[in-house]
Amino acid sequence: MSYIELNNVSVEFPIYHASSRSLKKTIISASTGGLIGTNAQQKQVVSALTNISFSIKKGDRFGLIGHNGSGKTTLLRVLAGIYYPTLGNIAISGKVTPMFDISLGIDVECTGYENIMTRGLYLGFSRKEIENKIKEIVDFADLGDFLYMPVHTYSSGMNVRLAFAISTACNPEILLLDEWIGAGDATFIEKANKRVKKMVDNTNIMVVASHSMDLIRQWCNKAIWLEHGKMMAYGDVEEVIDQYLKKVA
């Protein structure tokens, strides 16, 4: 059974060669949204997350809200295993599929078909799984003979089609999104939205960070409001959004 449990998770990033009065400290504080302080070893750190605790069970659709620099992306990266907690414990059951950049791993010097294989491997597919999905990906991307051409010959819209078709061919157990997956081609949007909905419906757990309260309301049943790396509210999506909007209004 898929689940995510965090118990008093904190993430700190050390600041090297920075004094407490330096301009560097001010810049880091402004850009990260974290809080400058000292750890137990009296070293300067940015506290990106502080004492975060929550649990997510199978069927939950979880929204992360807060201003830029509030800790949403850091938390997603902790769930993806990119960052490790400085303090606290995290337990995850289920295959985690982060989709922070659907174009990551696309090699513009390789053909579309070659990128289907390499991007598929990056997403954790076996070669056999990719071979079984190639027809689905090719049909959805609808790029015809361009799939035999290097990606650098593609328009930006064609590039998005290819990356989108590959990335959304997976069947994740735990799906992580930093903002919603979009496709820029106007003729592709409706088709793309249906595909994302199908993927989200089939995943056990979804965690999405977004500035769009409408999107969070539409897709999520629970939410967390983060402020400077601290959890301000956690629970029913409508209640958390209501508290957040009252604060920022």
One Martini backbone bead per residue (centre of mass of N, CA, C, O) as a GRO file, in nm:
protein
  249
    1MET     BB    1   0.097   0.036   0.022
    2SER     BB    2   0.057   0.366  -0.017
    3TYR     BB    3   0.284   0.609   0.147
    4ILE     BB    4   0.334   0.910   0.360
    5GLU     BB    5   0.587   0.997   0.619
    6LEU     BB    6   0.636   1.272   0.843
    7ASN     BB    7   0.889   1.346   1.113
    8ASN     BB    8   1.030   1.624   1.190
    9VAL     BB    9   1.126   1.771   0.928
   10SER     BB   10   1.452   1.894   0.834
   11VAL     BB   11   1.618   2.158   0.633
   12GLU     BB   12   1.966   2.233   0.574
   13PHE     BB   13   2.184   2.499   0.454
   14PRO     BB   14   2.492   2.579   0.415
   15ILE     BB   15   2.708   2.864   0.482
   16TYR     BB   16   2.975   2.983   0.302
   17HIS     BB   17   3.156   3.255   0.367
   18ALA     BB   18   2.951   3.388   0.592
   19SER     BB   19   2.842   3.660   0.748
   20SER     BB   20   2.603   3.813   0.947
   21ARG     BB   21   2.663   4.105   0.772
   22SER     BB   22   2.628   4.017   0.493
   23LEU     BB   23   2.511   4.034   0.176
   24LYS     BB   24   2.478   3.732   0.130
   25LYS     BB   25   2.265   3.686   0.345
   26THR     BB   26   2.045   3.863   0.219
   27ILE     BB   27   2.025   3.717  -0.052
   28ILE     BB   28   1.957   3.434   0.049
   29SER     BB   29   1.703   3.508   0.206
   30ALA     BB   30   1.543   3.621  -0.043
   31SER     BB   31   1.570   3.364  -0.241
   32THR     BB   32   1.465   3.122  -0.038
   33GLY     BB   33   1.284   3.200   0.233
   34GLY     BB   34   1.456   3.134   0.447
   35LEU     BB   35   1.623   3.092   0.758
   36ILE     BB   36   1.863   3.242   0.937
   37GLY     BB   37   2.119   3.049   1.114
   38THR     BB   38   2.211   2.814   1.368
   39ASN     BB   39   2.349   2.533   1.460
   40ALA     BB   40   2.485   2.310   1.683
   41GLN     BB   41   2.780   2.401   1.544
   42GLN     BB   42   2.765   2.715   1.473
   43LYS     BB   43   2.649   2.720   1.184
   44GLN     BB   44   2.552   2.856   0.902
   45VAL     BB   45   2.201   2.852   0.799
   46VAL     BB   46   1.937   2.737   0.599
   47SER     BB   47   1.595   2.707   0.680
   48ALA     BB   48   1.384   2.536   0.470
   49LEU     BB   49   1.291   2.326   0.696
   50THR     BB   50   1.053   2.291   0.988
   51ASN     BB   51   0.899   2.053   1.141
   52ILE     BB   52   0.769   1.829   0.941
   53SER     BB   53   0.428   1.691   0.967
   54PHE     BB   54   0.286   1.405   0.789
   55SER     BB   55   0.017   1.225   0.614
   56ILE     BB   56  -0.020   0.990   0.334
   57LYS     BB   57  -0.264   0.825   0.151
   58LYS     BB   58  -0.434   0.635  -0.034
   59GLY     BB   59  -0.605   0.879  -0.251
   60ASP     BB   60  -0.446   1.122  -0.218
   61ARG     BB   61  -0.460   1.485  -0.278
   62PHE     BB   62  -0.179   1.704  -0.259
   63GLY     BB   63  -0.134   2.039  -0.149
   64LEU     BB   64   0.099   2.310  -0.212
   65ILE     BB   65   0.125   2.618  -0.031
   66GLY     BB   66   0.269   2.938  -0.116
   67HIS     BB   67   0.509   3.132  -0.148
   68ASN     BB   68   0.788   3.224  -0.263
   69GLY     BB   69   1.008   3.037  -0.061
   70SER     BB   70   0.837   2.839   0.144
   71GLY     BB   71   0.916   2.507   0.052
   72LYS     BB   72   0.785   2.335  -0.174
   73THR     BB   73   1.025   2.231  -0.346
   74THR     BB   74   1.185   2.108  -0.116
   75LEU     BB   75   0.970   1.900  -0.035
   76LEU     BB   76   0.959   1.752  -0.305
   77ARG     BB   77   1.265   1.670  -0.296
   78VAL     BB   78   1.236   1.493  -0.050
   79LEU     BB   79   1.024   1.294  -0.171
   80ALA     BB   80   1.233   1.224  -0.418
   81GLY     BB   81   1.542   1.209  -0.285
   82ILE     BB   82   1.728   1.467  -0.328
   83TYR     BB   83   1.671   1.532  -0.035
   84TYR     BB   84   1.785   1.524   0.300
   85PRO     BB   85   1.732   1.512   0.613
   86THR     BB   86   1.866   1.659   0.894
   87LEU     BB   87   1.591   1.599   1.037
   88GLY     BB   88   1.424   1.330   1.092
   89ASN     BB   89   1.153   1.141   0.929
   90ILE     BB   90   1.105   0.918   0.637
   91ALA     BB   91   0.820   0.746   0.481
   92ILE     BB   92   0.800   0.530   0.185
   93SER     BB   93   0.538   0.379  -0.019
   94GLY     BB   94   0.636   0.356  -0.334
   95LYS     BB   95   0.659   0.474  -0.647
   96VAL     BB   96   0.845   0.755  -0.742
   97THR     BB   97   0.729   1.036  -0.961
   98PRO     BB   98   0.897   1.295  -1.086
   99MET     BB   99   0.762   1.618  -1.248
  100PHE     BB  100   0.957   1.897  -1.294
  101ASP     BB  101   1.087   1.814  -1.594
  102ILE     BB  102   0.991   1.692  -1.901
  103SER     BB  103   1.282   1.765  -2.057
  104LEU     BB  104   1.450   1.589  -1.902
  105GLY     BB  105   1.690   1.415  -2.110
  106ILE     BB  106   1.681   1.569  -2.365
  107ASP     BB  107   1.841   1.516  -2.684
  108VAL     BB  108   1.893   1.724  -2.958
  109GLU     BB  109   2.088   1.513  -3.124
  110CYS     BB  110   1.859   1.327  -3.112
  111THR     BB  111   1.610   1.144  -3.179
  112GLY     BB  112   1.296   1.075  -3.098
  113TYR     BB  113   1.337   0.769  -3.056
  114GLU     BB  114   1.588   0.793  -2.874
  115ASN     BB  115   1.440   0.963  -2.653
  116ILE     BB  116   1.236   0.755  -2.567
  117MET     BB  117   1.447   0.569  -2.443
  118THR     BB  118   1.612   0.760  -2.250
  119ARG     BB  119   1.371   0.885  -2.097
  120GLY     BB  120   1.252   0.617  -2.002
  121LEU     BB  121   1.496   0.534  -1.832
  122TYR     BB  122   1.487   0.782  -1.646
  123LEU     BB  123   1.185   0.698  -1.542
  124GLY     BB  124   1.228   0.360  -1.499
  125PHE     BB  125   1.222   0.200  -1.741
  126SER     BB  126   1.233  -0.062  -1.922
  127ARG     BB  127   1.294  -0.171  -2.230
  128LYS     BB  128   1.033  -0.332  -2.252
  129GLU     BB  129   0.839  -0.104  -2.164
  130ILE     BB  130   0.911   0.089  -2.391
  131GLU     BB  131   0.838  -0.094  -2.628
  132ASN     BB  132   0.531  -0.111  -2.535
  133LYS     BB  133   0.502   0.229  -2.554
  134ILE     BB  134   0.576   0.348  -2.832
  135LYS     BB  135   0.306   0.363  -2.982
  136GLU     BB  136   0.165   0.550  -2.782
  137ILE     BB  137   0.368   0.783  -2.802
  138VAL     BB  138   0.359   0.829  -3.108
  139ASP     BB  139   0.053   0.881  -3.134
  140PHE     BB  140   0.041   1.123  -2.938
  141ALA     BB  141   0.259   1.313  -3.065
  142ASP     BB  142   0.229   1.338  -3.377
  143LEU     BB  143   0.527   1.352  -3.572
  144GLY     BB  144   0.607   1.135  -3.745
  145ASP     BB  145   0.904   1.162  -3.929
  146PHE     BB  146   1.043   1.339  -3.704
  147LEU     BB  147   1.140   1.092  -3.525
  148TYR     BB  148   1.404   1.064  -3.727
  149MET     BB  149   1.489   1.334  -3.609
  150PRO     BB  150   1.643   1.573  -3.470
  151VAL     BB  151   1.538   1.782  -3.216
  152HIS     BB  152   1.669   2.053  -3.332
  153THR     BB  153   1.437   2.052  -3.572
  154TYR     BB  154   1.232   2.145  -3.379
  155SER     BB  155   0.987   2.285  -3.247
  156SER     BB  156   0.868   2.377  -2.949
  157GLY     BB  157   0.599   2.219  -2.976
  158MET     BB  158   0.728   1.946  -3.054
  159ASN     BB  159   0.901   1.912  -2.805
  160VAL     BB  160   0.666   1.902  -2.604
  161ARG     BB  161   0.520   1.660  -2.719
  162LEU     BB  162   0.741   1.456  -2.669
  163ALA     BB  163   0.788   1.496  -2.364
  164PHE     BB  164   0.494   1.449  -2.281
  165ALA     BB  165   0.448   1.163  -2.398
  166ILE     BB  166   0.666   1.027  -2.228
  167SER     BB  167   0.602   1.119  -1.931
  168THR     BB  168   0.277   1.021  -1.952
  169ALA     BB  169   0.333   0.694  -1.983
  170CYS     BB  170   0.315   0.655  -1.696
  171ASN     BB  171   0.249   0.458  -1.372
  172PRO     BB  172   0.222   0.599  -1.092
  173GLU     BB  173   0.205   0.584  -0.743
  174ILE     BB  174   0.384   0.854  -0.699
  175LEU     BB  175   0.305   1.192  -0.768
  176LEU     BB  176   0.517   1.471  -0.865
  177LEU     BB  177   0.436   1.831  -0.869
  178ASP     BB  178   0.565   2.139  -1.016
  179GLU     BB  179   0.323   2.212  -1.117
  180TRP     BB  180   0.151   2.184  -1.389
  181ILE     BB  181   0.106   2.007  -1.667
  182GLY     BB  182   0.197   2.138  -1.987
  183ALA     BB  183   0.086   2.243  -2.325
  184GLY     BB  184   0.145   2.488  -2.572
  185ASP     BB  185  -0.027   2.362  -2.784
  186ALA     BB  186  -0.344   2.436  -2.869
  187THR     BB  187  -0.414   2.154  -3.022
  188PHE     BB  188  -0.305   1.984  -2.747
  189ILE     BB  189  -0.446   2.050  -2.476
  190GLU     BB  190  -0.694   1.865  -2.450
  191LYS     BB  191  -0.538   1.602  -2.483
  192ALA     BB  192  -0.344   1.653  -2.245
  193ASN     BB  193  -0.551   1.682  -2.013
  194LYS     BB  194  -0.663   1.393  -2.037
  195ARG     BB  195  -0.394   1.251  -1.977
  196VAL     BB  196  -0.343   1.367  -1.696
  197LYS     BB  197  -0.604   1.273  -1.564
  198LYS     BB  198  -0.551   0.973  -1.601
  199MET     BB  199  -0.288   0.963  -1.439
  200VAL     BB  200  -0.405   1.074  -1.172
  201ASP     BB  201  -0.633   0.862  -1.135
  202ASN     BB  202  -0.408   0.611  -1.130
  203THR     BB  203  -0.285   0.718  -0.887
  204ASN     BB  204  -0.238   0.693  -0.548
  205ILE     BB  205  -0.049   0.959  -0.530
  206MET     BB  206  -0.063   1.324  -0.501
  207VAL     BB  207   0.180   1.596  -0.539
  208VAL     BB  208   0.115   1.956  -0.548
  209ALA     BB  209   0.256   2.257  -0.659
  210SER     BB  210   0.081   2.581  -0.623
  211HIS     BB  211  -0.070   2.909  -0.702
  212SER     BB  212  -0.341   2.765  -0.771
  213MET     BB  213  -0.639   2.740  -0.612
  214ASP     BB  214  -0.815   2.608  -0.827
  215LEU     BB  215  -0.639   2.360  -0.872
  216ILE     BB  216  -0.634   2.256  -0.582
  217ARG     BB  217  -0.941   2.224  -0.558
  218GLN     BB  218  -0.983   2.027  -0.802
  219TRP     BB  219  -0.748   1.791  -0.708
  220CYS     BB  220  -0.773   1.827  -0.389
  221ASN     BB  221  -0.816   1.716  -0.033
  222LYS     BB  222  -0.534   1.827   0.055
  223ALA     BB  223  -0.323   2.056   0.262
  224ILE     BB  224  -0.035   2.282   0.263
  225TRP     BB  225   0.099   2.553   0.452
  226LEU     BB  226   0.378   2.749   0.371
  227GLU     BB  227   0.628   2.937   0.582
  228HIS     BB  228   0.946   2.955   0.584
  229GLY     BB  229   0.936   2.621   0.624
  230LYS     BB  230   0.659   2.632   0.770
  231MET     BB  231   0.373   2.492   0.917
  232MET     BB  232   0.054   2.649   0.922
  233ALA     BB  233  -0.119   2.422   0.761
  234TYR     BB  234  -0.332   2.113   0.793
  235GLY     BB  235  -0.569   1.955   0.559
  236ASP     BB  236  -0.830   2.057   0.444
  237VAL     BB  237  -0.837   2.232   0.161
  238GLU     BB  238  -1.041   2.461   0.230
  239GLU     BB  239  -0.924   2.542   0.506
  240VAL     BB  240  -0.637   2.613   0.415
  241ILE     BB  241  -0.706   2.823   0.200
  242ASP     BB  242  -0.862   3.013   0.385
  243GLN     BB  243  -0.624   3.083   0.571
  244TYR     BB  244  -0.434   3.189   0.352
  245LEU     BB  245  -0.617   3.417   0.230
  246LYS     BB  246  -0.644   3.579   0.495
  247LYS     BB  247  -0.340   3.647   0.516
  248VAL     BB  248  -0.292   3.772   0.207
  249ALA     BB  249  -0.530   3.995   0.190
   0.00000   0.00000   0.00000
